XYZ file of C-alpha atoms in Angstrom:
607
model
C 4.934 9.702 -17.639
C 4.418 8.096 -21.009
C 3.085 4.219 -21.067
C 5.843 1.575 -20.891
C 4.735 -2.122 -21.231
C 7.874 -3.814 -20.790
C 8.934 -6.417 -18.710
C 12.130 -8.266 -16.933
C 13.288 -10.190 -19.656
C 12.537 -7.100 -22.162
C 15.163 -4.928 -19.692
C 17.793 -8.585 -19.856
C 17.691 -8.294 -23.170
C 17.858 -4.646 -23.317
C 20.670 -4.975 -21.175
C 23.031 -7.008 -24.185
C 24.869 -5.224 -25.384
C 24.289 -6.986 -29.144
C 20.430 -6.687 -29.236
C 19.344 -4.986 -32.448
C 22.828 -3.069 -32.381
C 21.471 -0.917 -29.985
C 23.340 1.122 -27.527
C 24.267 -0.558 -24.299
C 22.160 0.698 -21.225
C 23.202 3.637 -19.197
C 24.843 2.607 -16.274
C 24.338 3.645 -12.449
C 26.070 2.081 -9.308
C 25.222 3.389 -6.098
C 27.283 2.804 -2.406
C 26.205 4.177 0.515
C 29.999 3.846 2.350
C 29.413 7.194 4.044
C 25.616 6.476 5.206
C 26.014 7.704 8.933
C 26.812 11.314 7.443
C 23.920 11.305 4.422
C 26.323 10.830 1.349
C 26.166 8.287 -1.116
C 28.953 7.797 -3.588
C 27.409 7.253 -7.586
C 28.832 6.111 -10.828
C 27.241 6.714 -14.050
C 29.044 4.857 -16.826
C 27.983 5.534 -20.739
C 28.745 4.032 -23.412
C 28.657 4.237 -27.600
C 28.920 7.956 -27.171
C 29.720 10.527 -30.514
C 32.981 12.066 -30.687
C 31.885 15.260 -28.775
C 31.612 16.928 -25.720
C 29.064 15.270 -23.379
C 27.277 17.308 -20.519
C 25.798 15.500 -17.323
C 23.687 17.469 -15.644
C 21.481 17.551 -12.726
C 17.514 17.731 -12.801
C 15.855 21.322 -11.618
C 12.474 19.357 -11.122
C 10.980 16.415 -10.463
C 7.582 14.606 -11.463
C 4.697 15.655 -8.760
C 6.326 19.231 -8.340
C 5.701 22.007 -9.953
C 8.246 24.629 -8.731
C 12.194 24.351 -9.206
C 14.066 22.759 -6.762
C 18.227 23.243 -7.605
C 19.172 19.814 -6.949
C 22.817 20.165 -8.066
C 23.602 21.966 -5.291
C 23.634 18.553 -3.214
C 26.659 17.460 -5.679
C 30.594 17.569 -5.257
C 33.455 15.613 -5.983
C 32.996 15.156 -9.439
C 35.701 12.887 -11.083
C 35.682 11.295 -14.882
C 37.243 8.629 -16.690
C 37.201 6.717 -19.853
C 36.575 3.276 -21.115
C 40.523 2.285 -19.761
C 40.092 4.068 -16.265
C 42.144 7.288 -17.429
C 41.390 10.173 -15.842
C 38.985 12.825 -18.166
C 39.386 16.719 -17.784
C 35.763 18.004 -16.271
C 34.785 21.398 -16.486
C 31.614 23.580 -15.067
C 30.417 26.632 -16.570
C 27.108 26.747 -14.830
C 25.550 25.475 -11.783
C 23.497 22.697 -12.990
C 26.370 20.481 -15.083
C 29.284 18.957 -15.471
C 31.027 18.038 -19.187
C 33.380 16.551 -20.754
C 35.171 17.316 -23.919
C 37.212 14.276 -24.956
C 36.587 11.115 -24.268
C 36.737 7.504 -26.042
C 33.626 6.819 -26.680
C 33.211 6.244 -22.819
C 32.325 8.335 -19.947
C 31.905 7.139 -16.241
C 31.274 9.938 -14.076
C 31.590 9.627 -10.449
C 30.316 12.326 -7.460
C 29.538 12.489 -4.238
C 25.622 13.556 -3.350
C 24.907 14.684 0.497
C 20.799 13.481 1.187
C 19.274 14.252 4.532
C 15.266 15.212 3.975
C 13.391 11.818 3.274
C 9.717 13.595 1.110
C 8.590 13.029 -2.091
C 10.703 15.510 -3.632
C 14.578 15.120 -1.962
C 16.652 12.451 -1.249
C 17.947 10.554 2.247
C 20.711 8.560 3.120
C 21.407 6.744 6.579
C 22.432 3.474 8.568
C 18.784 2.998 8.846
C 17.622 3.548 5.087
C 18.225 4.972 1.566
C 15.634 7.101 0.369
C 15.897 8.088 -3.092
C 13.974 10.279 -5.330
C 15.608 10.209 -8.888
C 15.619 13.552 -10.183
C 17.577 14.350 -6.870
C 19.596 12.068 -7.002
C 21.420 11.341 -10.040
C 23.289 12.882 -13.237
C 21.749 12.219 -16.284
C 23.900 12.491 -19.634
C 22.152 15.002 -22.028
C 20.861 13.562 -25.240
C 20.932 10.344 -23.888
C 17.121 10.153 -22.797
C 15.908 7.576 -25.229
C 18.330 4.920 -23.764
C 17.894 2.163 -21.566
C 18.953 2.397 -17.979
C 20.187 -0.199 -15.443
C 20.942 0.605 -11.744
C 23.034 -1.142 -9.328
C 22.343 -0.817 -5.496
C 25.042 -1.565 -3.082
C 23.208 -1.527 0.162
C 25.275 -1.841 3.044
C 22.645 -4.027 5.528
C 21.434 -7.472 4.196
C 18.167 -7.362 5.975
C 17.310 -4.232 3.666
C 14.834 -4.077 0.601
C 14.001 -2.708 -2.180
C 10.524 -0.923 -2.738
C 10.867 0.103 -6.284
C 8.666 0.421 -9.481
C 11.897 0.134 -11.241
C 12.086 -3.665 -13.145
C 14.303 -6.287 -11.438
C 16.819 -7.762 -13.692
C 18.643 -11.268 -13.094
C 21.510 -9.363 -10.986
C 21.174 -8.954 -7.329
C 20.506 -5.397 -6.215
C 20.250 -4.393 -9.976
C 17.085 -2.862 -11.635
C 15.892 -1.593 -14.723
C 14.081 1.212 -16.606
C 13.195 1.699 -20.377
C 14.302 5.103 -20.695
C 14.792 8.320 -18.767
C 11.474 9.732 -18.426
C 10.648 5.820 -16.207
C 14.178 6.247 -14.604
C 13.116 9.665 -13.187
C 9.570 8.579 -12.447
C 10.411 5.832 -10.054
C 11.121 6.751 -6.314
C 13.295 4.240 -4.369
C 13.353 3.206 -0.693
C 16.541 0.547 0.550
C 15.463 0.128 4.228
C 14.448 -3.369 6.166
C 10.575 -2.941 5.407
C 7.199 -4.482 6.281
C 5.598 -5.416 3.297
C 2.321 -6.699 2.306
C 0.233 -7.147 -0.434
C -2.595 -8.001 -2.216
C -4.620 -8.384 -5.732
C -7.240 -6.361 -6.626
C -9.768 -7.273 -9.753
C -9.576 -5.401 -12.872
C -12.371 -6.687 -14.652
C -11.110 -10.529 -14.373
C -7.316 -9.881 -14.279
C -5.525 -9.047 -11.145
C -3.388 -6.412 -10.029
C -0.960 -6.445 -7.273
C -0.842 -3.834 -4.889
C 2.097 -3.485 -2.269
C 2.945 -1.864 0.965
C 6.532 -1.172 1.700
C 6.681 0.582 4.773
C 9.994 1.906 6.600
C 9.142 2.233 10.457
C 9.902 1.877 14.082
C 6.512 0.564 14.936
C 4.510 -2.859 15.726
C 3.726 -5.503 12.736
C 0.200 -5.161 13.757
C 0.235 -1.528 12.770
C 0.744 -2.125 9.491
C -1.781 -4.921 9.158
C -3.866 -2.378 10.604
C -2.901 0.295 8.079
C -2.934 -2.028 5.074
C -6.638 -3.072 6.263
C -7.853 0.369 5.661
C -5.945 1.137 2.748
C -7.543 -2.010 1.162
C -10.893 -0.544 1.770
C -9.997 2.132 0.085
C -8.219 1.437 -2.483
C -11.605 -0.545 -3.382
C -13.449 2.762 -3.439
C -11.892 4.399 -5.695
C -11.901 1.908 -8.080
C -15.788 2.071 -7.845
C -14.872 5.785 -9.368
C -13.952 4.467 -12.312
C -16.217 2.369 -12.974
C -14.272 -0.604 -11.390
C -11.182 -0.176 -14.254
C -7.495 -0.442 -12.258
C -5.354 1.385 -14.681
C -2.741 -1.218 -16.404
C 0.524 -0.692 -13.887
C 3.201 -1.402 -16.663
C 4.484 -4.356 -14.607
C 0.754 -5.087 -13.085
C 2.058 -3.622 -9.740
C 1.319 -0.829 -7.922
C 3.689 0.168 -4.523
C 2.926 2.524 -1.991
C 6.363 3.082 -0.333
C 6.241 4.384 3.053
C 8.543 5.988 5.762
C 7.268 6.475 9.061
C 10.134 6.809 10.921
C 11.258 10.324 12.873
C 13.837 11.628 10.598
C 11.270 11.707 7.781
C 9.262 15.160 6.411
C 5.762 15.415 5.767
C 4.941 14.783 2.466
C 3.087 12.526 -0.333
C 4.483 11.738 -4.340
C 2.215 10.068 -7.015
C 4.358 8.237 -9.367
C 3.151 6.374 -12.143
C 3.147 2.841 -10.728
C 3.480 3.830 -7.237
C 3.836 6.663 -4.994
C 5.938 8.288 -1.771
C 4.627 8.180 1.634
C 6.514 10.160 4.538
C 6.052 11.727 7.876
C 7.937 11.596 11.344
C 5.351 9.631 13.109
C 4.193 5.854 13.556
C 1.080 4.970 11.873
C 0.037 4.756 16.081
C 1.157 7.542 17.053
C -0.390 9.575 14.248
C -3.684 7.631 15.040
C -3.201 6.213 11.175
C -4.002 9.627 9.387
C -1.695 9.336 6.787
C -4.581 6.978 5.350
C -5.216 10.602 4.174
C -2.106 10.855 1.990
C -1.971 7.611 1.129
C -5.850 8.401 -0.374
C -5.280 10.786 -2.354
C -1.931 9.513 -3.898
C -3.592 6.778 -4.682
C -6.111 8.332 -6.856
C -3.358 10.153 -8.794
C -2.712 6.341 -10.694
C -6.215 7.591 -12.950
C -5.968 11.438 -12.549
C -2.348 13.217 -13.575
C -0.342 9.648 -13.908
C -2.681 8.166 -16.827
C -5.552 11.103 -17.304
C -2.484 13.879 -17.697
C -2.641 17.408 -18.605
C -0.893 17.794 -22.070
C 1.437 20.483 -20.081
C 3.036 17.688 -18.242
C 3.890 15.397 -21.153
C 6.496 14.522 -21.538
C 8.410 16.399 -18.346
C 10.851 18.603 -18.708
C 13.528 18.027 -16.100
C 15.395 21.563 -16.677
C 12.431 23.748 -15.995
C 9.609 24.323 -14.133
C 6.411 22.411 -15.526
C 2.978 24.632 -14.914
C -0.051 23.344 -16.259
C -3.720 25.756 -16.119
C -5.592 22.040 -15.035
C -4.350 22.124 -11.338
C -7.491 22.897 -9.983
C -8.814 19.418 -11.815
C -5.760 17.634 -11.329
C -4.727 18.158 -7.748
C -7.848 20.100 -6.820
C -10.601 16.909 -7.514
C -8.116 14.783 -6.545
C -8.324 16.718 -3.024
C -11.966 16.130 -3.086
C -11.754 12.272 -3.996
C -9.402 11.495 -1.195
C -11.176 12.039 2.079
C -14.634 10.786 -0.045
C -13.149 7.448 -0.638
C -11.853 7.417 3.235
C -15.480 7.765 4.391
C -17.111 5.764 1.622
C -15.066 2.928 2.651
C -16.141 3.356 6.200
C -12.520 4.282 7.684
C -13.899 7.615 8.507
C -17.113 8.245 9.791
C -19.377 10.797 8.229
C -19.241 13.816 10.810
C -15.007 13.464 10.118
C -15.633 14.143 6.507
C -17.788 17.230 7.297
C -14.973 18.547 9.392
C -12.519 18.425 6.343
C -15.521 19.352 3.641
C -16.416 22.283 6.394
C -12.320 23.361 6.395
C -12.350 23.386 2.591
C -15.141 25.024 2.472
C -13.645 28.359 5.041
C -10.226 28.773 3.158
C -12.105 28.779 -0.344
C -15.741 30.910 0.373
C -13.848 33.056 2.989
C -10.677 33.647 1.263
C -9.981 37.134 -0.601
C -7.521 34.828 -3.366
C -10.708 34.765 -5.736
C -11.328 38.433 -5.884
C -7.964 38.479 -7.579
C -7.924 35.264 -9.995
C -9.892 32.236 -10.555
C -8.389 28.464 -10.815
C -6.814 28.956 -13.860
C -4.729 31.909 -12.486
C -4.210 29.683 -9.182
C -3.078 26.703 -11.235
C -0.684 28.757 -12.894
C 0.923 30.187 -9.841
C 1.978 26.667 -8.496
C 5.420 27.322 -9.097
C 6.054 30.172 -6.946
C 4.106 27.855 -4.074
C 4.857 24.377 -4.384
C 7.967 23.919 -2.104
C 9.403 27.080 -3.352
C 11.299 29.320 -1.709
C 12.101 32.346 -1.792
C 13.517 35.226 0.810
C 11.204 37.983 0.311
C 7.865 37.601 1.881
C 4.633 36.507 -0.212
C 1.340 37.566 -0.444
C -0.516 34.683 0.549
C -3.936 36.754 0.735
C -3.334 36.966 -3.602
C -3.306 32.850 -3.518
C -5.849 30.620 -3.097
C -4.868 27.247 -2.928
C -5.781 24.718 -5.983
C -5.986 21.914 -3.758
C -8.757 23.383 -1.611
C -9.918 25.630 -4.653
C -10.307 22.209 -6.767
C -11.683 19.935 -4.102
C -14.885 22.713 -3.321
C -14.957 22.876 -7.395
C -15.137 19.386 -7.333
C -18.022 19.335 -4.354
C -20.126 21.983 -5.852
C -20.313 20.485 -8.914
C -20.975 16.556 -7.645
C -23.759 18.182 -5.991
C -25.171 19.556 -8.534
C -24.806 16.602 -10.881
C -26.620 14.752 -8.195
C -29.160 17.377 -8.572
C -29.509 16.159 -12.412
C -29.838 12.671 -11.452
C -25.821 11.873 -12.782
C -22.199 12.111 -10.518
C -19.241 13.492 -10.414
C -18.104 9.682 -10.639
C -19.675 9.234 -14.181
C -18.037 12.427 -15.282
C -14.556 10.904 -14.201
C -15.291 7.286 -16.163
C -16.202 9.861 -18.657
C -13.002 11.472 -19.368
C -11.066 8.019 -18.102
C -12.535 6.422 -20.964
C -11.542 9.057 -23.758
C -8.337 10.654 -22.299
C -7.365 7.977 -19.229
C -7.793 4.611 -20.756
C -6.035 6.018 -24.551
C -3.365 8.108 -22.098
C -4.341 11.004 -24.539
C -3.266 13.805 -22.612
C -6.377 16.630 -21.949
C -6.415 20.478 -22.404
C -9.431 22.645 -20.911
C -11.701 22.082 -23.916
C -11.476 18.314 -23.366
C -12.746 18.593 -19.874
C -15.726 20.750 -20.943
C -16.790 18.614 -23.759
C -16.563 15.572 -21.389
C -19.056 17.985 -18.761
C -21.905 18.291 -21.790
C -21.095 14.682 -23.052
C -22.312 13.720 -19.470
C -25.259 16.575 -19.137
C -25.761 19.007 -21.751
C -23.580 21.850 -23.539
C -25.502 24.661 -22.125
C -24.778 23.327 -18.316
C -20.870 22.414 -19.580
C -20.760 25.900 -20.865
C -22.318 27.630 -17.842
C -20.159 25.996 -15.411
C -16.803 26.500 -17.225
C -17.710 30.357 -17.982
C -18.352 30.909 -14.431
C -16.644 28.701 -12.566
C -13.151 27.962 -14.276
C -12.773 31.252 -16.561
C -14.254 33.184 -13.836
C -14.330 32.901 -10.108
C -17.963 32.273 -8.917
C -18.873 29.301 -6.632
C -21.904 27.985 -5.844
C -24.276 28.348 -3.299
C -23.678 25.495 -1.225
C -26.808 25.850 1.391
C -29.633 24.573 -1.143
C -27.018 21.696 -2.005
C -25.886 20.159 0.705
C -29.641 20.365 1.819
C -30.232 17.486 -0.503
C -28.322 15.482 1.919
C -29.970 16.608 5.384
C -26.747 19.353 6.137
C -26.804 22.621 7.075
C -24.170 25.244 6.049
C -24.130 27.726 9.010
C -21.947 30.042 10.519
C -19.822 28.442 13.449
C -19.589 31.258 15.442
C -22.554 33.395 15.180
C -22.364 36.642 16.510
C -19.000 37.119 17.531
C -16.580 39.862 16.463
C -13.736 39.279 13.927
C -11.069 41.453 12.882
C -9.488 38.632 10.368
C -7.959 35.296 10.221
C -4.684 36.845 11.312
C -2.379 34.922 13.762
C -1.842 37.372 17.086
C 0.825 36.506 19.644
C 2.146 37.830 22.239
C 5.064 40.121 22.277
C 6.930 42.901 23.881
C 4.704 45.652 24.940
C 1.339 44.196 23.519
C 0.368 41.373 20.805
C 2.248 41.583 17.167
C -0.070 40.690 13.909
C 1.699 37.374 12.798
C 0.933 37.711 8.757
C -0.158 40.082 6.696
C -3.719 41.412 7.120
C -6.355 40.412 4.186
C -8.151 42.964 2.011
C -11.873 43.540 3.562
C -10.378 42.516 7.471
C -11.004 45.260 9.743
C -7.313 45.226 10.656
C -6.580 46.013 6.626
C -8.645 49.034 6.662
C -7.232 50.969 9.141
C -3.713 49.990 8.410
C -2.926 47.598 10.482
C 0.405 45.324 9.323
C 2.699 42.391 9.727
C 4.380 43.195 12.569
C 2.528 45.619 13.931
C 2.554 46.039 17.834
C -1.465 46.936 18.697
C -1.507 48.427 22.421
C -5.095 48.812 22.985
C -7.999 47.742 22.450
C -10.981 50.713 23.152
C -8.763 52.500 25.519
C -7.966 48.869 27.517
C -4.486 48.415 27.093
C -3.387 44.802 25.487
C -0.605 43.063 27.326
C -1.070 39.613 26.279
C -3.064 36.950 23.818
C -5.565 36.358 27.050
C -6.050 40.412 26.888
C -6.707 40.617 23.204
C -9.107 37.484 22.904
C -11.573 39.171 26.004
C -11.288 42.344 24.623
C -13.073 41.181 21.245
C -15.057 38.568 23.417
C -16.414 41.437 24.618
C -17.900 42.910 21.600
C -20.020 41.986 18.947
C -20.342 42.556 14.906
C -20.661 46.347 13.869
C -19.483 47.531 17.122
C -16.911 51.086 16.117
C -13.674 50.099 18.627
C -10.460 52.536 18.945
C -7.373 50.110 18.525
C -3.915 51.249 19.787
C -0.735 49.975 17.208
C 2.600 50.844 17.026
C 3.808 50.415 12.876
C 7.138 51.227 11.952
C 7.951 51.934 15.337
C 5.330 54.782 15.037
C 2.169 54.725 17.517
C -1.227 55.050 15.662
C -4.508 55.154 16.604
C -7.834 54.287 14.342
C -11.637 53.508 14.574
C -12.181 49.989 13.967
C -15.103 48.795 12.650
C -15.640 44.560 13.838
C -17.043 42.183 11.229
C -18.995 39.142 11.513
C -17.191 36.242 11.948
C -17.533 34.728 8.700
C -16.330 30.772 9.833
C -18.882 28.130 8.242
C -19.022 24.864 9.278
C -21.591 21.927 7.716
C -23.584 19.607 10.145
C -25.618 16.900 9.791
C -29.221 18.143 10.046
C -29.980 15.422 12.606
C -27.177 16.438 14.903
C -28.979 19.930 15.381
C -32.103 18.987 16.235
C -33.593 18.406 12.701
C -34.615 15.027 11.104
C -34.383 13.477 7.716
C -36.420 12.946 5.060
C -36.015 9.531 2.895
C -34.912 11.570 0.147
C -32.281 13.086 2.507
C -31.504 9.846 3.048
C -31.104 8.427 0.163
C -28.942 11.678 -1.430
C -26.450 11.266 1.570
C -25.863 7.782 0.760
C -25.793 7.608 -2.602
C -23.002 10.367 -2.137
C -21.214 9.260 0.731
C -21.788 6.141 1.160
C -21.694 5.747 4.938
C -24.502 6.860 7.944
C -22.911 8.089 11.045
C-alpha cells in the first residue's frame, strides 16, 4: 500500500478529537461473545459526517488477491443508531452495502459477521483464536478513506495476543491505522501465541522482525522454525544488496497459524504477512519455511517495488496487473533460492522444485495460447475464484511457475554475462523500490539494459514477455555441472491426465491437453476407456501395465465409452516428455572448477 511513517503517539494524537480540527478517527469495536459458533459481533461508529446519506459497504477484494471474493455475504444483523443511541432506518439495495439516509451527524453501525476459514484471504473466529483479515471483516463507510482509524479488540481469553502491524495506542486492546488503505492492509491474529524475535541490520540501524505463531505444538518447534527463518531472512537481504525496506513502525511480523482448523495459504502485507496450514511445523517436517520464503520477499517486490496497477487498491473491484509474472512469478523463483542459499535446504531439494517448475512450464500447452502478459492478466478468473462451470486449465499457465522459470532462465543467462539476477533486482529496488515509485513494463526493461545492454533488454522482453519463447535451459544449467534430461526415457505417454478407476474401466479425471494422444482421438473428461489394444481395462493396475508395456510411436487401439457412446480409435503413444535436472556428479559425471564456481556463486550451497 502507499508509505506511512507514523508512529504511536502520531495515532494518540490523531485520536483527539481537537487536533488540527480534524475529524475524529473512525471507530471499530470488536467482541467475540459468540466465538464457539465463528461470529463476532462489530461496531463501527463515525463521526463529523455531512448531512447526507452514508453507505457502509463491504470490500469485494483484498490486498494479495487478485480475483473477487463477495465478502458481504458473511454479514447479517445489521442495526444503526445515532450520536444519542436512537435507532436509524437502514436500507439495502444491493448486495455489497448497507446506508443510511438521516442521521445526526453520527452513525454507529453494528452487524453480525460468521468467520470459519483461517487463510490469507477470509476471516476465523473461535474459543481458540481470532483470525482476521480486514477486507473480510469489516464495513467501511464510503468516502471516508482518508480518515484515521482506531480499533478496539475485546478478546474473550487473557492469555491471548495480538500479532498485528496495526499501531498500539495507550488503550488496552486498542490499535491504530492512518487511513483505510493501512486499515485494510493489516491482517490480525488474537490467539495465545509463541513469539520471538529478533533485529536484523539495515545498513547500521536495526529492524525488528517477529514471529507470532498460533499452534498446538512444542516451544522447541518454533525455536526451530524461527532458526531457519533467520537464515533466511538473511539471504534475501543479500538480494538487495543488504537494504531491509523501512517497515513504517521498523517491524516486520510474520503471523502464523498452525493449528488443524486452519487452510493452506500465505498473504504478503506491507509490514508483515499471513502464514496458515492445518499442520504443526513437526508434523509438516517445517515446510512452510517455503511460504514463509517467499512472503517474505514480497516486503521488496509488490509491497514497496509495486506495479502501478495495484496502487492505490481498489477494494470494490478486482485489481489485475500485466507484471504478475515479475511480481509473483520471480518472487516464486527467489523463495526456494534463498531456502537453499541459506543452507535449510540442500541443493538436490532445490533441483526437485527447479525440475517441477521446469515440467508444468516447458511441458505445458498454456504458452501456445498466451505468453505472461496474457497469464498475468487472467489471475482473476484463477486466484481463489470460483466459479460452477468447468475451466480450461490446459489455456492457463500458471504465473507463479511461468515467472519463477522466467526468472531462472534469465539469472542464468546474466551469469553467462558475468552480472545476476540479484543486481538486476537492487537495480530496480533502487529506482522504483527504495522511491516506492510504482513500475509499468517499460520500467522493468530499461532497468534489464541499465544492467546489460538495450539490445539484450530488448531481445529478452520481445521474446520472452511479449511473446512466449523460453530458453534453452540444457547449455545453461551446464554452467553449473546439471544436466536437463528426460526422467523417464523411453516410456509411453498418452498425457498428464489423472486416470482412476471406475465402473466398467478407468474414467479420464480432467480434460485432455491439445498435442496428448488422448486429445487426438477424442478422448474426454469423463470418458470411460475399456481397452487398451484389444486387453480390456478393469482397473488403474490394468491401465498402467498396459502402457508399461509399450513404448513411444507404438499405433495402440483404445476402447472408450463418451457420452455414453462406445468408440474405438488408433492411438498413437508419445514420448514421455517429464524433465528432471541433476547434479552432473550424481550421474556419474564430475565437475570442472568453473562448474564449481558457477554453482556456488548461484546457489550458494554444495550438496
Amino acid at each position: 500500500m502507499r508509505r506511512f511513517l507514523i508512529g504511536t503517539a502520531a495515532v494518540a494524537l490523531a485520536t483527539s478529537a481537537s487536533a488540527q480540527n480534524a475529524p475524529r478517527p473512525i471507530e471499530y469495536d470488536v467482541s467475540f461473545e459468540n466465538a464457539v459458533h465463528h461470529e463476532a459481533r462489530i461496531t463501527v461508529t463515525v463521526t463529523d459526517l455531512p448531512a447526507e446519506p452514508v453507505r457502509f459497504q463491504m470490500s469485494r477484494s483484498s490486498p494479495g488477491r487478485y480475483a473477487i471474493h463477495e465478502f458481504a455475504k458473511n454479514v447479517y444483523s445489521v442495526t444503526a443508531k445515532d450520536s444519542r443511541g436512537r435507532d436509524l432506518p437502514v436500507t439495502r439495495t444491493d448486495p455489497y452495502g448497507w446506508s443510511v439516509a438521516k442521521h445526526d451527524g453520527t452513525v454507529a453501525v453494528t452487524y453480525t459477521l460468521f468467520a470459519d476459514r483461517a487463510d490469507g484471504t477470509y476471516a476465523q473466529v473461535d474459543p481458540t483464536h481470532s483470525h482476521l483479515n480486514m477486507p473480510a471483516t469489516f464495513l467501511w463507510a464510503a468516502g471516508q478513506d482518508d480518515r484515521p482509524i482506531t480499533v478496539r479488540f475485546r478478546p474473550p481469553n487473557n492469555s491471548w495476543k495480538a500479532a498485528t502491524q496495526l499501531v498500539p495506542t495507550n488503550r488496552p486492546w486498542t490499535f491504530g491505522a492512518p487511513d483505510l488503505q493501512y486499515f485494510m492492509d493489516s491482517p490480525t491474529s488474537l490467539a495465545d501465541h509463541d513469539v520471538r524475535e529478533w533485529n536484523v541490520d539495515d545498513r547500521g540501524t536495526p529492524r525488528t522482525i517477529r514471529l507470532a505463531v498460533h499452534h498446538n505444538g512444542a516451544e522447541a518447534e518454533v525455536d526451530r522454525f524461527t532458526d531457519m527463518a533467520k537464515k533466511v531472512v538473511d539471504e534475501q537481504i543479500k538480494v538487495f544488496g543488504g537494504d531491509v525496506p523501512d517497515f513504517d513502525h521498523n517491524a516486520y511480523t510474520f503471523i502464523a497459524a498452525y493449528v488443524p482448523q486452519a487452510s493452506g495459504d500465505g498473504m504478503e502485507h506491507r509490514n508483515s504477512t499471513i502464514l496458515t496450514g492445518n499442520r504443526g511445523l513437526a508434523e509438516a517436517n517445517y515446510s512452510q519455511i517455503g511460504t514463509l520464503s517467499h512472503e517474505f520477499f514480497h516486503a521488496w517486490l509488490v509491497e514497496r517495488l509495486r506495479p502501478a496497477e495495484l496502487e492505490p487498491f481498489d477494494f470494490t473491484r478486482a485489481n489485475p496487473t500485466p507484471s504478475l509474472w515479475f511480481a509473483e512469478g520471480f518472487t516464486s523463483y527467489y523463495g526456494p533460492l534463498a531456502i537453499v542459499r541459506a543452507g535449510v535446504s540442500d541443493v538436490d531439494q532445490y533441483l526437485g522444485e527447479l525440475s517441477g517448475a521446469l515440467n508444468y512450464t516447458l511441458n505445458r500447452p498454456g504458452r501456445r495460447y498466451h505468453g505472461p502478459k496474457e497469464m498475468s492478466l487472467r489471475a482473476p478468473f484463477v486466484d481463489a475464484a470460483t466459479a460452477i462451470d468447468p475451466r480450461q486449465d490446459h489455456i492457463f499457465t500458471s504465473y507463479y511457475l511461468y515467472g519463477a522459470v522466467i526468472a531462472a532462465g534469465l539469472d542464468l543467462a546474466l551469469r553467462q554475462r558475468g552480472t545476476t539476477l540479484d543486481t538486476y533486482m537492487q537495480t530496480l529496488w533502487r529506482s522504483h523500490g527504495v522511491t516506492e515509485r510504482p513500475f509499468v513494463t517499460a520500467d522493468l526493461k530499461a532497468a534489464l539494459a541499465t544492467v546489460t545492454d538495450l539490445r539484450f533488454a530488448d531481445t529478452f522482453f520481445a521474446t520472452q514477455i511479449e511473446d512466449s519463447q523460453l530458453p534453452d535451459f540444457a547449455p545453461l544449467l551446464a554452467q553449473a555441472g546439471l544436466t536437463l534430461r528426460l526422467a523417464n526415457p523411453g516410456s509411453a505417454w498418452v498425457g498428464p491426465t489423472p486416470i482412476r478407476g471406475g465402473e466398467g474401466g478407468v474414467v479420464v479425471g480432467t480434460y485432455p491437453a491439445p498435442g496428448t494422444p488422448l486429445y487426438a482421438v477424442g478422448v474426454d473428461t469423463g470418458a470411460r476407456i475399456t481397452s487398451l489394444g484389444g486387453t480390456p481395462i478393469t482397473s488403474e493396475a490394468d491401465w498402467s501395465a498396459g502402457l508399461a508395456a509399450r513404448k513411444p510411436g507404438d499405433r495402440v487401439e483404445i476402447g472408450f465409452t463418451r457420452l455414453g457412446q462406445d468408440h474405438r480409435a488408433t492411438m498413437t503413444l508419445a514420448a514421455d516428455p517429464t524433465l528432471e535436472v541433476v547434479r552432473n556428479e550424481a550421474i556419474g559425471g564430475t565437475l570442472t572448477p568453473a562448474q564449481t564456481k558457477f554453482r556456488t556463486g548461484w546457489l550458494g550451497a554444495q550438496p
